[in-house]
PDB file of N, CA, C and O in Angstrom:
ATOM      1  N   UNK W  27     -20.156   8.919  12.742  1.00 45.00           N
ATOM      2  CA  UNK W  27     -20.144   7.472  12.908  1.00 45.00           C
ATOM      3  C   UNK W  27     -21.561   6.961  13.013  1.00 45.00           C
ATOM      4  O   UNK W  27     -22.454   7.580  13.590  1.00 45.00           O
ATOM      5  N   UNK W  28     -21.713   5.765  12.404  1.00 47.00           N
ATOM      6  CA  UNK W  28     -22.828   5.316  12.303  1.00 47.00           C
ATOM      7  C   UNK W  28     -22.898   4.182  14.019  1.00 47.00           C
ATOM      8  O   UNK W  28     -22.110   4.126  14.963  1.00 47.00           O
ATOM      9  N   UNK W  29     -24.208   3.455  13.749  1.00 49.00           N
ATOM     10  CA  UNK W  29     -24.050   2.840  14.803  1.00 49.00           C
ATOM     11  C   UNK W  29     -23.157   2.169  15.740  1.00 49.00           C
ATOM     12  O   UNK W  29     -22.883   2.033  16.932  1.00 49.00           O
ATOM     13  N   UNK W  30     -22.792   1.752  14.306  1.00 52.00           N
ATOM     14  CA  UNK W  30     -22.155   0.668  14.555  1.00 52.00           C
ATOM     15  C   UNK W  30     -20.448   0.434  15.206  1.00 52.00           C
ATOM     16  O   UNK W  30     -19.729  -0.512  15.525  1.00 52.00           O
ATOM     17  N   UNK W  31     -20.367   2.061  15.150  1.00 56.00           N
ATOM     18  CA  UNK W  31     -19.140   2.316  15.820  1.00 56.00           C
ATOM     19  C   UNK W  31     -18.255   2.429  14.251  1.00 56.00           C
ATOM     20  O   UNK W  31     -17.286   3.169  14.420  1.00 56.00           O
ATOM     21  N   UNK W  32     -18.326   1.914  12.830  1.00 52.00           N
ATOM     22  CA  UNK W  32     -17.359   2.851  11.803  1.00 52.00           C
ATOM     23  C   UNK W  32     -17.934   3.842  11.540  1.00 52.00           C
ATOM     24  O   UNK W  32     -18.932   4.351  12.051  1.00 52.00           O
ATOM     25  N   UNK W  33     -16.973   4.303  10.288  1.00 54.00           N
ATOM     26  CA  UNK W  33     -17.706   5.375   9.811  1.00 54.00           C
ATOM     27  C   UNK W  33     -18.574   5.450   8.981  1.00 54.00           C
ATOM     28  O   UNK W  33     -18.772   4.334   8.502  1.00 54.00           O
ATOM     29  N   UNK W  34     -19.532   6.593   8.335  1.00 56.00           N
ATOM     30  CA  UNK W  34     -20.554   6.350   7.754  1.00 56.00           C
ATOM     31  C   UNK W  34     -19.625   5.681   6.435  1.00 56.00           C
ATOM     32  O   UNK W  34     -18.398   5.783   6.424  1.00 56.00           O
ATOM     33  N   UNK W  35     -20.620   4.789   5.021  1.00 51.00           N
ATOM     34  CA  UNK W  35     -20.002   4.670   4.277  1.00 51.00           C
ATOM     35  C   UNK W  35     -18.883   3.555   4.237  1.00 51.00           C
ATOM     36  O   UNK W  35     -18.100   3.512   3.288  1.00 51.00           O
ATOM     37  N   UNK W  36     -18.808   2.489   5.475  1.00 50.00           N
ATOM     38  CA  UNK W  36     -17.953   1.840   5.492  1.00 50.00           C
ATOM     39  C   UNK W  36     -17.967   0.955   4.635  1.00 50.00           C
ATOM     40  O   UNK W  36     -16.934   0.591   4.072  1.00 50.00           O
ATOM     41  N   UNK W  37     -19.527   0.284   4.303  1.00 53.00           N
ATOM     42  CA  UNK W  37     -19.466  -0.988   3.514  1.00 53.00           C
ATOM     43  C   UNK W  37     -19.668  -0.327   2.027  1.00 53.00           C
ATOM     44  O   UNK W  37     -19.823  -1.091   1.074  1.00 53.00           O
ATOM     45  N   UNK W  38     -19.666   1.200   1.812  1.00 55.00           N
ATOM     46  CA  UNK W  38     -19.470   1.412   0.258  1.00 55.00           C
ATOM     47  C   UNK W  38     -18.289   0.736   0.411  1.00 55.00           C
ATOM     48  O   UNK W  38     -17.487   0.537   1.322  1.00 55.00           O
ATOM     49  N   UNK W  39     -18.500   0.233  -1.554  1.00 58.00           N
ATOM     50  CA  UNK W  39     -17.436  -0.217  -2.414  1.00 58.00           C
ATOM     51  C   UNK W  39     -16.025   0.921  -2.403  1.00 58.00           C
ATOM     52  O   UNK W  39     -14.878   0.474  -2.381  1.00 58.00           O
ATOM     53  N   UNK W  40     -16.246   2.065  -2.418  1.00 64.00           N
ATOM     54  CA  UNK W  40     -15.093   3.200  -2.671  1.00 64.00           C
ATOM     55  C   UNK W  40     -15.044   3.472  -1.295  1.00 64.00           C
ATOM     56  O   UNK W  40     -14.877   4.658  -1.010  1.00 64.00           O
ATOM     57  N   UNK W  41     -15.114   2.920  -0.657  1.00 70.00           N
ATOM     58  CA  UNK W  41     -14.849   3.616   0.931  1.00 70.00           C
ATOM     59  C   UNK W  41     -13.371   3.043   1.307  1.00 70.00           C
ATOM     60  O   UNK W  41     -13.225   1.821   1.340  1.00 70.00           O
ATOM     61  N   UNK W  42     -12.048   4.080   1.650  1.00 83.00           N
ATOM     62  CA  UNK W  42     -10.658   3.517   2.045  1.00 83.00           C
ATOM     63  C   UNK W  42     -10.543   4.093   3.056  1.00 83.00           C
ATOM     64  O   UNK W  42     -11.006   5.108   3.575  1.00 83.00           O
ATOM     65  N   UNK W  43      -9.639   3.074   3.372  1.00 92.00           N
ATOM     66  CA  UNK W  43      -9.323   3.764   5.274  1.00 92.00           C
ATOM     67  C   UNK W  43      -7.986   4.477   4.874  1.00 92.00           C
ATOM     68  O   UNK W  43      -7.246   4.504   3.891  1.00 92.00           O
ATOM     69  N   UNK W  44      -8.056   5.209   6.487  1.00 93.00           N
ATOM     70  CA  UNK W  44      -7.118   6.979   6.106  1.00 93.00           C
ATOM     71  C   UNK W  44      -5.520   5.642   5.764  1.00 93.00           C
ATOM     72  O   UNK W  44      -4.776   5.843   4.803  1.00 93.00           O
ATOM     73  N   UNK W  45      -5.333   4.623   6.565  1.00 94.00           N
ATOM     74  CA  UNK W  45      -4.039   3.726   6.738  1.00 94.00           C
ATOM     75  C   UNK W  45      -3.869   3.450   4.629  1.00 94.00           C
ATOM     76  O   UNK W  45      -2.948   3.845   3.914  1.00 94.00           O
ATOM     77  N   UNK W  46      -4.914   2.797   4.286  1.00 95.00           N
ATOM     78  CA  UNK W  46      -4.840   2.729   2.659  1.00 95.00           C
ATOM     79  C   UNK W  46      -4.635   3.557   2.134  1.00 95.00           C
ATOM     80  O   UNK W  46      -4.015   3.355   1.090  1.00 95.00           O
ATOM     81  N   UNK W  47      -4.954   4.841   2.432  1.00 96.00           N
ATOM     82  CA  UNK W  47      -5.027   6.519   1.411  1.00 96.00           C
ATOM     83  C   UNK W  47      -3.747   6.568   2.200  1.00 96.00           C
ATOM     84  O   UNK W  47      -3.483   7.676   1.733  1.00 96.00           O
ATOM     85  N   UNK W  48      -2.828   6.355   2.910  1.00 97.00           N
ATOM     86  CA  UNK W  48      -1.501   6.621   3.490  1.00 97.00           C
ATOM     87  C   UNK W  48      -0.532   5.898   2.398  1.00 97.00           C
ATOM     88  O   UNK W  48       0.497   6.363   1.907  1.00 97.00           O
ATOM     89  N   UNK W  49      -1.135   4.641   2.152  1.00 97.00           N
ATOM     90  CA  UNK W  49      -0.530   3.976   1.650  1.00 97.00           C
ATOM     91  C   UNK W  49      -0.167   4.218  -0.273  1.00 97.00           C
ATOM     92  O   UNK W  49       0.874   4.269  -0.928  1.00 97.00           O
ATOM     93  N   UNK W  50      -1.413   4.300  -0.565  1.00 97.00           N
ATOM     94  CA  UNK W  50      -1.572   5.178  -2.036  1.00 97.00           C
ATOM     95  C   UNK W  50      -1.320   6.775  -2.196  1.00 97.00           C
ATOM     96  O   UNK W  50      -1.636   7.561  -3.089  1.00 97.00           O
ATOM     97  N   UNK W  51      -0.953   6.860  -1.552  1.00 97.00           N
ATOM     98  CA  UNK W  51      -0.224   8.392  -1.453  1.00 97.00           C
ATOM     99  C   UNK W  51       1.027   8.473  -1.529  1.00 97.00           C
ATOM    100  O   UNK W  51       1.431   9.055  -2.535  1.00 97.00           O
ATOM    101  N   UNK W  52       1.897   8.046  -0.727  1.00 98.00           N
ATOM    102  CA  UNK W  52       3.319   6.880  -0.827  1.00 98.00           C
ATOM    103  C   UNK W  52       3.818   6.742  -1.883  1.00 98.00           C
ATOM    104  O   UNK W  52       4.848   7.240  -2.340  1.00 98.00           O
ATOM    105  N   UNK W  53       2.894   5.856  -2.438  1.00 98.00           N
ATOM    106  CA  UNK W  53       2.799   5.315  -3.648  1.00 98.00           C
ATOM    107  C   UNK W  53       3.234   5.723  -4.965  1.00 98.00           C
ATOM    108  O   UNK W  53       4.017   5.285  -5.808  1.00 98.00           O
ATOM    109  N   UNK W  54       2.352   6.846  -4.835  1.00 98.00           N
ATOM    110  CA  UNK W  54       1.511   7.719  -6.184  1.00 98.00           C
ATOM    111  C   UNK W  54       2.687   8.760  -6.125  1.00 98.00           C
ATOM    112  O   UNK W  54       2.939   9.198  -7.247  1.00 98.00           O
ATOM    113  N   UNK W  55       3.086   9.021  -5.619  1.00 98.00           N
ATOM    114  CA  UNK W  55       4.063  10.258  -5.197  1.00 98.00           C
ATOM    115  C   UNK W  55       5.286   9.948  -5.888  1.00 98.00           C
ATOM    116  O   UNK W  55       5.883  10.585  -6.756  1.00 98.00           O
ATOM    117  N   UNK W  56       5.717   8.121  -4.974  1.00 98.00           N
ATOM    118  CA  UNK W  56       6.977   8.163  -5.319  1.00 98.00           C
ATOM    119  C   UNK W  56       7.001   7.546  -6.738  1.00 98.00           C
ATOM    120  O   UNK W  56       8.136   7.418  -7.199  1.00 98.00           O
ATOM    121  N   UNK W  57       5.807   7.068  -7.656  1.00 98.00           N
ATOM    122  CA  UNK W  57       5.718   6.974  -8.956  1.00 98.00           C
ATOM    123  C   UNK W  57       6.308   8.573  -9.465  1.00 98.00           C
ATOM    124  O   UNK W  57       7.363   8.693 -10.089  1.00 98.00           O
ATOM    125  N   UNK W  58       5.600   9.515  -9.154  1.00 98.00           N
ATOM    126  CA  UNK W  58       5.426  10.964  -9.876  1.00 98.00           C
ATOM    127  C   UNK W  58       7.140  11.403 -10.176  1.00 98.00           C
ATOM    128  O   UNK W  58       7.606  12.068 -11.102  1.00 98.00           O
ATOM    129  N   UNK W  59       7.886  10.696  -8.921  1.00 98.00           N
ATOM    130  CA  UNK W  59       9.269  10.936  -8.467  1.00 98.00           C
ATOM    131  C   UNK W  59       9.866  10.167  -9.992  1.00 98.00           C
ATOM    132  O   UNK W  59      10.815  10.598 -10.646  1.00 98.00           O
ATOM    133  N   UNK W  60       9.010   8.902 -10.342  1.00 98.00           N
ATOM    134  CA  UNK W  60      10.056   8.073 -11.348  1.00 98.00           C
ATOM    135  C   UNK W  60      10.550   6.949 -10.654  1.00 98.00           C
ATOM    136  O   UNK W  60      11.495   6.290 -11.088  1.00 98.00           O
ATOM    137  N   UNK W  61       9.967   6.694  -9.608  1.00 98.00           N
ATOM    138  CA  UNK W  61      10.409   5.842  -8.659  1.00 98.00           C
ATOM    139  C   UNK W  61       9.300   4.588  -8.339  1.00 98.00           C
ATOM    140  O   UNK W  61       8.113   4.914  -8.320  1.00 98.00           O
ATOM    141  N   UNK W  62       9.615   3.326  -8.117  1.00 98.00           N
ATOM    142  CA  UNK W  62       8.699   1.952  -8.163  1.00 98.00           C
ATOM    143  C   UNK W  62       9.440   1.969  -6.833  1.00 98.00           C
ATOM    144  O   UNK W  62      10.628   1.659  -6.745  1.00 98.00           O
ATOM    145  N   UNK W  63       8.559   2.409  -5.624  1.00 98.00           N
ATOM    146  CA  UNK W  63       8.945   1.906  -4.045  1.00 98.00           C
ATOM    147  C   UNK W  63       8.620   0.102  -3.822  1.00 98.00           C
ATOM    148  O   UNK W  63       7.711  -0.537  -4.354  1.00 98.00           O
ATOM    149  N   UNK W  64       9.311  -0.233  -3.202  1.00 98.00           N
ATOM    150  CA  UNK W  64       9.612  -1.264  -2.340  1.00 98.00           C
ATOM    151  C   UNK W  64       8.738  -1.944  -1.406  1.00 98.00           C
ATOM    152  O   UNK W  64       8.803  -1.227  -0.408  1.00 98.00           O
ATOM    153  N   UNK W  65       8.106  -2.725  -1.194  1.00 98.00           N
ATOM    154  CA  UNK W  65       7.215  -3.128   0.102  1.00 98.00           C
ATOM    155  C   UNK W  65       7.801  -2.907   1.408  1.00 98.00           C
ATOM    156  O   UNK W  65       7.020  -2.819   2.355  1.00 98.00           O
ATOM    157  N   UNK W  66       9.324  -2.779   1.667  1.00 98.00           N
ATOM    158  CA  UNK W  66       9.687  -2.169   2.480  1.00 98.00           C
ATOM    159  C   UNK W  66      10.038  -0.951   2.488  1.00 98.00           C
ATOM    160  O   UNK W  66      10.819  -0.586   3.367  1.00 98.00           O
ATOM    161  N   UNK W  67       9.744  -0.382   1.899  1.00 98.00           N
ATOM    162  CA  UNK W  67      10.387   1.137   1.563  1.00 98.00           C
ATOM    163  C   UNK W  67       8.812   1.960   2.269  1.00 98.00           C
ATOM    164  O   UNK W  67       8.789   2.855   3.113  1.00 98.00           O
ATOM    165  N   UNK W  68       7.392   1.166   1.457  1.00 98.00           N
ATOM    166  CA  UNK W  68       5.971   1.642   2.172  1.00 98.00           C
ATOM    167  C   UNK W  68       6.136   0.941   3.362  1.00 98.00           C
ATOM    168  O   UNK W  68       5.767   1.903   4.036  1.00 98.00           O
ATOM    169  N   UNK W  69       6.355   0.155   4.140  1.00 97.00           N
ATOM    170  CA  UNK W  69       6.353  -0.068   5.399  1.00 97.00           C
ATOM    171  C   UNK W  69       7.069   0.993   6.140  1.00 97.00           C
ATOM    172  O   UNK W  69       6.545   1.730   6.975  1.00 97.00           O
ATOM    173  N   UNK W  70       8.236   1.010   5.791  1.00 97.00           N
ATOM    174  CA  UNK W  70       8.918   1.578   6.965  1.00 97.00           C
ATOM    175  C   UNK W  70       8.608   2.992   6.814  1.00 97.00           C
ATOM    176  O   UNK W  70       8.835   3.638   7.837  1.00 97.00           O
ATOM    177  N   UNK W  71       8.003   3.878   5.500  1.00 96.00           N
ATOM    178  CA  UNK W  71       7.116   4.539   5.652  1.00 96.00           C
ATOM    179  C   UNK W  71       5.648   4.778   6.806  1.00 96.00           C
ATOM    180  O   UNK W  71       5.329   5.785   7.438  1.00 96.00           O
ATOM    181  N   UNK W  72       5.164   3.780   6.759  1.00 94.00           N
ATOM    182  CA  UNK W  72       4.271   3.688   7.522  1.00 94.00           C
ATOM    183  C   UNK W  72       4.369   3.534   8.826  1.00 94.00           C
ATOM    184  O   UNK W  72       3.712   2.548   9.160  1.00 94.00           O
ATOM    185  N   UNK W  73       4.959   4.125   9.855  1.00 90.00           N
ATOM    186  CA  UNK W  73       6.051   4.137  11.012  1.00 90.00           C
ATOM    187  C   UNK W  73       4.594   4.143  11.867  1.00 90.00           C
ATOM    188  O   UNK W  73       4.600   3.206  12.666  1.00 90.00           O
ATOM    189  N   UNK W  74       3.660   4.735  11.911  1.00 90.00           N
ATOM    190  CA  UNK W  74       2.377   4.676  13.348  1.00 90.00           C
ATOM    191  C   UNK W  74       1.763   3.245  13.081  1.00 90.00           C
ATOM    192  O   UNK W  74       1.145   2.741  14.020  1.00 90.00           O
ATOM    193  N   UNK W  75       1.867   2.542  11.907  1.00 91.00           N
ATOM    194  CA  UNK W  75       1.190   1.738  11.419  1.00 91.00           C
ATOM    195  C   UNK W  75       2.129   0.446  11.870  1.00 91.00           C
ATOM    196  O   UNK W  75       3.338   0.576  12.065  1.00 91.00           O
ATOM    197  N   UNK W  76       1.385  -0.897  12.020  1.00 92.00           N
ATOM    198  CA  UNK W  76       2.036  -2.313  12.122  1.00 92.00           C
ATOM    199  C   UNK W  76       2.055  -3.316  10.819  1.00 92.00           C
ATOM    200  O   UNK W  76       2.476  -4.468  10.932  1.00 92.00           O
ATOM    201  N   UNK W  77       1.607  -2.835   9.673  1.00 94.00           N
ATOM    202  CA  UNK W  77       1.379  -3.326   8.763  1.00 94.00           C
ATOM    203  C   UNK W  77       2.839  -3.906   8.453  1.00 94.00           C
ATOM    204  O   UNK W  77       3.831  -3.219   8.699  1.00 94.00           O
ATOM    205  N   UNK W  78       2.975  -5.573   7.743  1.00 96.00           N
ATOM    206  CA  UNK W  78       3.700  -6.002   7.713  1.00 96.00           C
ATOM    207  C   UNK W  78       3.710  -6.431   6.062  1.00 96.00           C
ATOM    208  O   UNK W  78       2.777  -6.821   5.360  1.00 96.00           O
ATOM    209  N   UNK W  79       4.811  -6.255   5.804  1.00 97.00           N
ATOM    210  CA  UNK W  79       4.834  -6.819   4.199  1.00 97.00           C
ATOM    211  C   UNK W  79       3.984  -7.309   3.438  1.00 97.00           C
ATOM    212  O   UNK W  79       3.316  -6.622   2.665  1.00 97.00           O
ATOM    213  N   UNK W  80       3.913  -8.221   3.518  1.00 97.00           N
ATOM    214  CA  UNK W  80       2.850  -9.467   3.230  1.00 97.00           C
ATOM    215  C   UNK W  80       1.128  -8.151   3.170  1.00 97.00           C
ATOM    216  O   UNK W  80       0.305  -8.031   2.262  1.00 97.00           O
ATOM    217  N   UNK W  81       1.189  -7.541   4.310  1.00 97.00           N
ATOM    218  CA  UNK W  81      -0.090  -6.618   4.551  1.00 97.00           C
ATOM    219  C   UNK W  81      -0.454  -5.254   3.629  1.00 97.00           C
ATOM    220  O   UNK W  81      -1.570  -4.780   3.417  1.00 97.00           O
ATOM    221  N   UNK W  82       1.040  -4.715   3.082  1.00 97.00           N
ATOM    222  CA  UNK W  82       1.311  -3.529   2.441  1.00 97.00           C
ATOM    223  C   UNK W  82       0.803  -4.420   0.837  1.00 97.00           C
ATOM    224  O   UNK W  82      -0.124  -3.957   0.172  1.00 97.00           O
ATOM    225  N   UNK W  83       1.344  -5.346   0.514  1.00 98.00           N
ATOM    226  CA  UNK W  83       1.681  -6.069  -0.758  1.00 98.00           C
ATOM    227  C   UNK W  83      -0.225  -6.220  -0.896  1.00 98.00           C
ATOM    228  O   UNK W  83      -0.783  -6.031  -1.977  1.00 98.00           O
ATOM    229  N   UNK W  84      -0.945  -6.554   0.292  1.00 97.00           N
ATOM    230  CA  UNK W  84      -2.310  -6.831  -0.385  1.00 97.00           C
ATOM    231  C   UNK W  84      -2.975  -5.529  -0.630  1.00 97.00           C
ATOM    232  O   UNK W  84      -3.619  -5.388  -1.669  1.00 97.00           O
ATOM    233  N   UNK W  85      -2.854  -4.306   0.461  1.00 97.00           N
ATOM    234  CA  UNK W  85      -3.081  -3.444   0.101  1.00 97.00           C
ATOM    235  C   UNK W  85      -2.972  -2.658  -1.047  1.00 97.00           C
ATOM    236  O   UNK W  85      -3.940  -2.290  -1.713  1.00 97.00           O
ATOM    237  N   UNK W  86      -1.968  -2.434  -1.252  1.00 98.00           N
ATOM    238  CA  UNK W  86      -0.986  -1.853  -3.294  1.00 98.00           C
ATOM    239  C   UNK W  86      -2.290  -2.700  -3.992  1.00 98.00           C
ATOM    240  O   UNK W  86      -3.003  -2.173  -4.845  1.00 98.00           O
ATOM    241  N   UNK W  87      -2.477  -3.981  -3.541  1.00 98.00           N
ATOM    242  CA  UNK W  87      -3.057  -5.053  -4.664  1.00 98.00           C
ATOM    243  C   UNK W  87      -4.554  -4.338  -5.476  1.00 98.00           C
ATOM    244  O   UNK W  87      -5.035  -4.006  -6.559  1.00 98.00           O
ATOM    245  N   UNK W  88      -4.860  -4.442  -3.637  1.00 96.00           N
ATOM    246  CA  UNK W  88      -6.505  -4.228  -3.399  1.00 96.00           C
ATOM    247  C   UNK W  88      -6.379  -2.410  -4.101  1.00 96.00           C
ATOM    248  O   UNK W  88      -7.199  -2.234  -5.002  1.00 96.00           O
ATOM    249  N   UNK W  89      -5.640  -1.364  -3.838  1.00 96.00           N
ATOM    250  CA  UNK W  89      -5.916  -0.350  -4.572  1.00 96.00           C
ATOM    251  C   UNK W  89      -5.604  -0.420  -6.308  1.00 96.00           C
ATOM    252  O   UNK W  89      -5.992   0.548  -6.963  1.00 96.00           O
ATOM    253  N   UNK W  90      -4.950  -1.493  -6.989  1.00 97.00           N
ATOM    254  CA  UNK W  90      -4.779  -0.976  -7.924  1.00 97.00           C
ATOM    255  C   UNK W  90      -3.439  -1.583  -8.731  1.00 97.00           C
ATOM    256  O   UNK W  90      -3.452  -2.117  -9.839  1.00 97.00           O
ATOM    257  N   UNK W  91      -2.433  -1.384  -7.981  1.00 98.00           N
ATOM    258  CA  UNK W  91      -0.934  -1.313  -7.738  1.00 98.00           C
ATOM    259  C   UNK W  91      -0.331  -2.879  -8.101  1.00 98.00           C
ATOM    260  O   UNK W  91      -0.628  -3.721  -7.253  1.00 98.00           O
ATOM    261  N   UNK W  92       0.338  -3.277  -9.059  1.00 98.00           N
ATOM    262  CA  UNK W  92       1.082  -4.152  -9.393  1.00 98.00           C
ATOM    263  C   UNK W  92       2.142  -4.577  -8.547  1.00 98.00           C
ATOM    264  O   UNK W  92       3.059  -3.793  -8.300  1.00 98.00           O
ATOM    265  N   UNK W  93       2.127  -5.681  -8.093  1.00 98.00           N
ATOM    266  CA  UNK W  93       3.601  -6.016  -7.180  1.00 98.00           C
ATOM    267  C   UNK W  93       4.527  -6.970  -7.956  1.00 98.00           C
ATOM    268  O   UNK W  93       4.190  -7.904  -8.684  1.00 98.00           O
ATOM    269  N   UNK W  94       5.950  -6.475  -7.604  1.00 98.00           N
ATOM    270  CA  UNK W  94       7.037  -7.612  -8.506  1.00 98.00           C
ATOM    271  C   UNK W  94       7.056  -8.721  -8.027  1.00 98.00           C
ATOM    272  O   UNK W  94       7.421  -8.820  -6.855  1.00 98.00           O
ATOM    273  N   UNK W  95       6.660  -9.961  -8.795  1.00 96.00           N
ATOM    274  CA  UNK W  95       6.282 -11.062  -8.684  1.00 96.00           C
ATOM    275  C   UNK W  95       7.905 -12.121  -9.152  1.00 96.00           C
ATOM    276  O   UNK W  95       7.910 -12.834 -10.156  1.00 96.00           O
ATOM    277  N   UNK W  96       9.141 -12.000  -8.201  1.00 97.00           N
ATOM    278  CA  UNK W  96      10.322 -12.913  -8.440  1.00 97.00           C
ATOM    279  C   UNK W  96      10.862 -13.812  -7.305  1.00 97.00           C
ATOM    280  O   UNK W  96      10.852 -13.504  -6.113  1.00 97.00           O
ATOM    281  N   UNK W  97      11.202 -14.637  -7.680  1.00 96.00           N
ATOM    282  CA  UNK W  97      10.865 -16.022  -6.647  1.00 96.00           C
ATOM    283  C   UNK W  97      12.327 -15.845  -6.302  1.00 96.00           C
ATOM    284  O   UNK W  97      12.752 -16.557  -5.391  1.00 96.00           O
ATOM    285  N   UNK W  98      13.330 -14.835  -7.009  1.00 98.00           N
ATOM    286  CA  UNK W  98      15.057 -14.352  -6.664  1.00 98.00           C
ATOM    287  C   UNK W  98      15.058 -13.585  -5.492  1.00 98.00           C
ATOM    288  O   UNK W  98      16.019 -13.578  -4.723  1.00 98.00           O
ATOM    289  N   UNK W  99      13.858 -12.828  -5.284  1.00 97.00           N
ATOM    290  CA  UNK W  99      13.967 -11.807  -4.652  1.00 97.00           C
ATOM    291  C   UNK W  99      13.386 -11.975  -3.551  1.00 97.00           C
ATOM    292  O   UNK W  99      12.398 -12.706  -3.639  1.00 97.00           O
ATOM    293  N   UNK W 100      13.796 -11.263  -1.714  1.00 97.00           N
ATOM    294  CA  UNK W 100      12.691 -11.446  -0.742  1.00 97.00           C
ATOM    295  C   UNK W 100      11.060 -10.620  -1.267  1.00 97.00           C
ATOM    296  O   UNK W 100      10.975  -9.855  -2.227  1.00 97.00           O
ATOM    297  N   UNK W 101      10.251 -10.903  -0.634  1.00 97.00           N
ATOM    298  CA  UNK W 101       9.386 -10.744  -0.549  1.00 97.00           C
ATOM    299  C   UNK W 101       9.447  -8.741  -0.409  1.00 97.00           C
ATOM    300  O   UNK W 101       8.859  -7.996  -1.193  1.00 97.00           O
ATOM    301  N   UNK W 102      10.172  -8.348   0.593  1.00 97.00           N
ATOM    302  CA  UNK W 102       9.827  -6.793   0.938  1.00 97.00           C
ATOM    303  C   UNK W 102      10.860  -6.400  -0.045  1.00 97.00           C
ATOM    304  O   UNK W 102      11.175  -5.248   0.252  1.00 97.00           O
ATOM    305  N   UNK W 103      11.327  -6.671  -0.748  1.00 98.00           N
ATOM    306  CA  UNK W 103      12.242  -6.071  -1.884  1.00 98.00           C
ATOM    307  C   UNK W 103      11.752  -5.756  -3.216  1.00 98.00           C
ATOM    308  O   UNK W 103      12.348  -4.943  -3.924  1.00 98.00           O
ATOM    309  N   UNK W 104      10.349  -6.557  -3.722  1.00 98.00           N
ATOM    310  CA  UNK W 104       9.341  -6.292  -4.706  1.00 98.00           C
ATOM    311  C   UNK W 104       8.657  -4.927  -4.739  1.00 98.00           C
ATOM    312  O   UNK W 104       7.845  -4.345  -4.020  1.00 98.00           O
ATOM    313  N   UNK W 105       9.358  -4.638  -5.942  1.00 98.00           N
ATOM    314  CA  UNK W 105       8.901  -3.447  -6.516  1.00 98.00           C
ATOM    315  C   UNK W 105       7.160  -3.074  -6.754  1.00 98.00           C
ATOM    316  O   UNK W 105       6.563  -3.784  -7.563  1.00 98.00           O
ATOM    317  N   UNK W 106       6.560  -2.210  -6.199  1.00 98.00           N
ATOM    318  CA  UNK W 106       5.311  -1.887  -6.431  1.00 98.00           C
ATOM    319  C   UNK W 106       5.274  -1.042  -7.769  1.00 98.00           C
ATOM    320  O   UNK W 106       5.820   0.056  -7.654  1.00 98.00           O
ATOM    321  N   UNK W 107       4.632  -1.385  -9.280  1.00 98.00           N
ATOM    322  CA  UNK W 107       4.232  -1.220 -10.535  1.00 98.00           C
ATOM    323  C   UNK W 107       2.819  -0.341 -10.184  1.00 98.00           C
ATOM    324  O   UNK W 107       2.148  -0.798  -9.258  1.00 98.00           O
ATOM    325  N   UNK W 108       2.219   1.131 -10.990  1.00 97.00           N
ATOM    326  CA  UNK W 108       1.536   0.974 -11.176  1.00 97.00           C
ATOM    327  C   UNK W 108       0.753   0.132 -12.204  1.00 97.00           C
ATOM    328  O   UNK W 108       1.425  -0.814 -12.616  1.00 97.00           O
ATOM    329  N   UNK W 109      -0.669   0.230 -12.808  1.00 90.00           N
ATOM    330  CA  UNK W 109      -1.373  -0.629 -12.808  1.00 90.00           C
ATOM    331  C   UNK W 109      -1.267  -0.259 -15.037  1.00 90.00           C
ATOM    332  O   UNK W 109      -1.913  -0.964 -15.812  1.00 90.00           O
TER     333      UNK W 109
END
């Protein structure tokens, strides 16, 4: 840890926190499966974590990850696309 109390490398551009690499792992996996998980499907995955829909959906964003964009559907029911 640097001074500042993160870790070294925080303000690199490629620097993800272990909660994001939790999240793209999830992800990537349940693609490999043939499978487009759910914003609730990575939440309730993420069981140590408080991340809330809305929070998972920017994350997927910010790594990469396409979210289903239908105004039919709730919000945690949108399918995560890769990219």
């Amino acid at each position: 840890l640097g001074g500042t109390g993160l870790p070294d490398g925080y303000d690199d551009d490629d620097f993800i926190s272990m909660e994001d690499l939790d999240v793209r792992n999830y992800i990537e996996n349940k693609h490999e499966e043939g499978i487009s998980p759910t914003l609730k499907e990575v939440q309730d995955h993420m069981v140590d974590s408080e991340l809330t829909c809305l929070e998972v959906k920017g994350v997927a964003e910010s790594l990469g990850f396409v979210v289903e964009q239908d105004e039919n559907i709730s919000m945690s029911e949108s399918h995560i696309y890769s990219s």
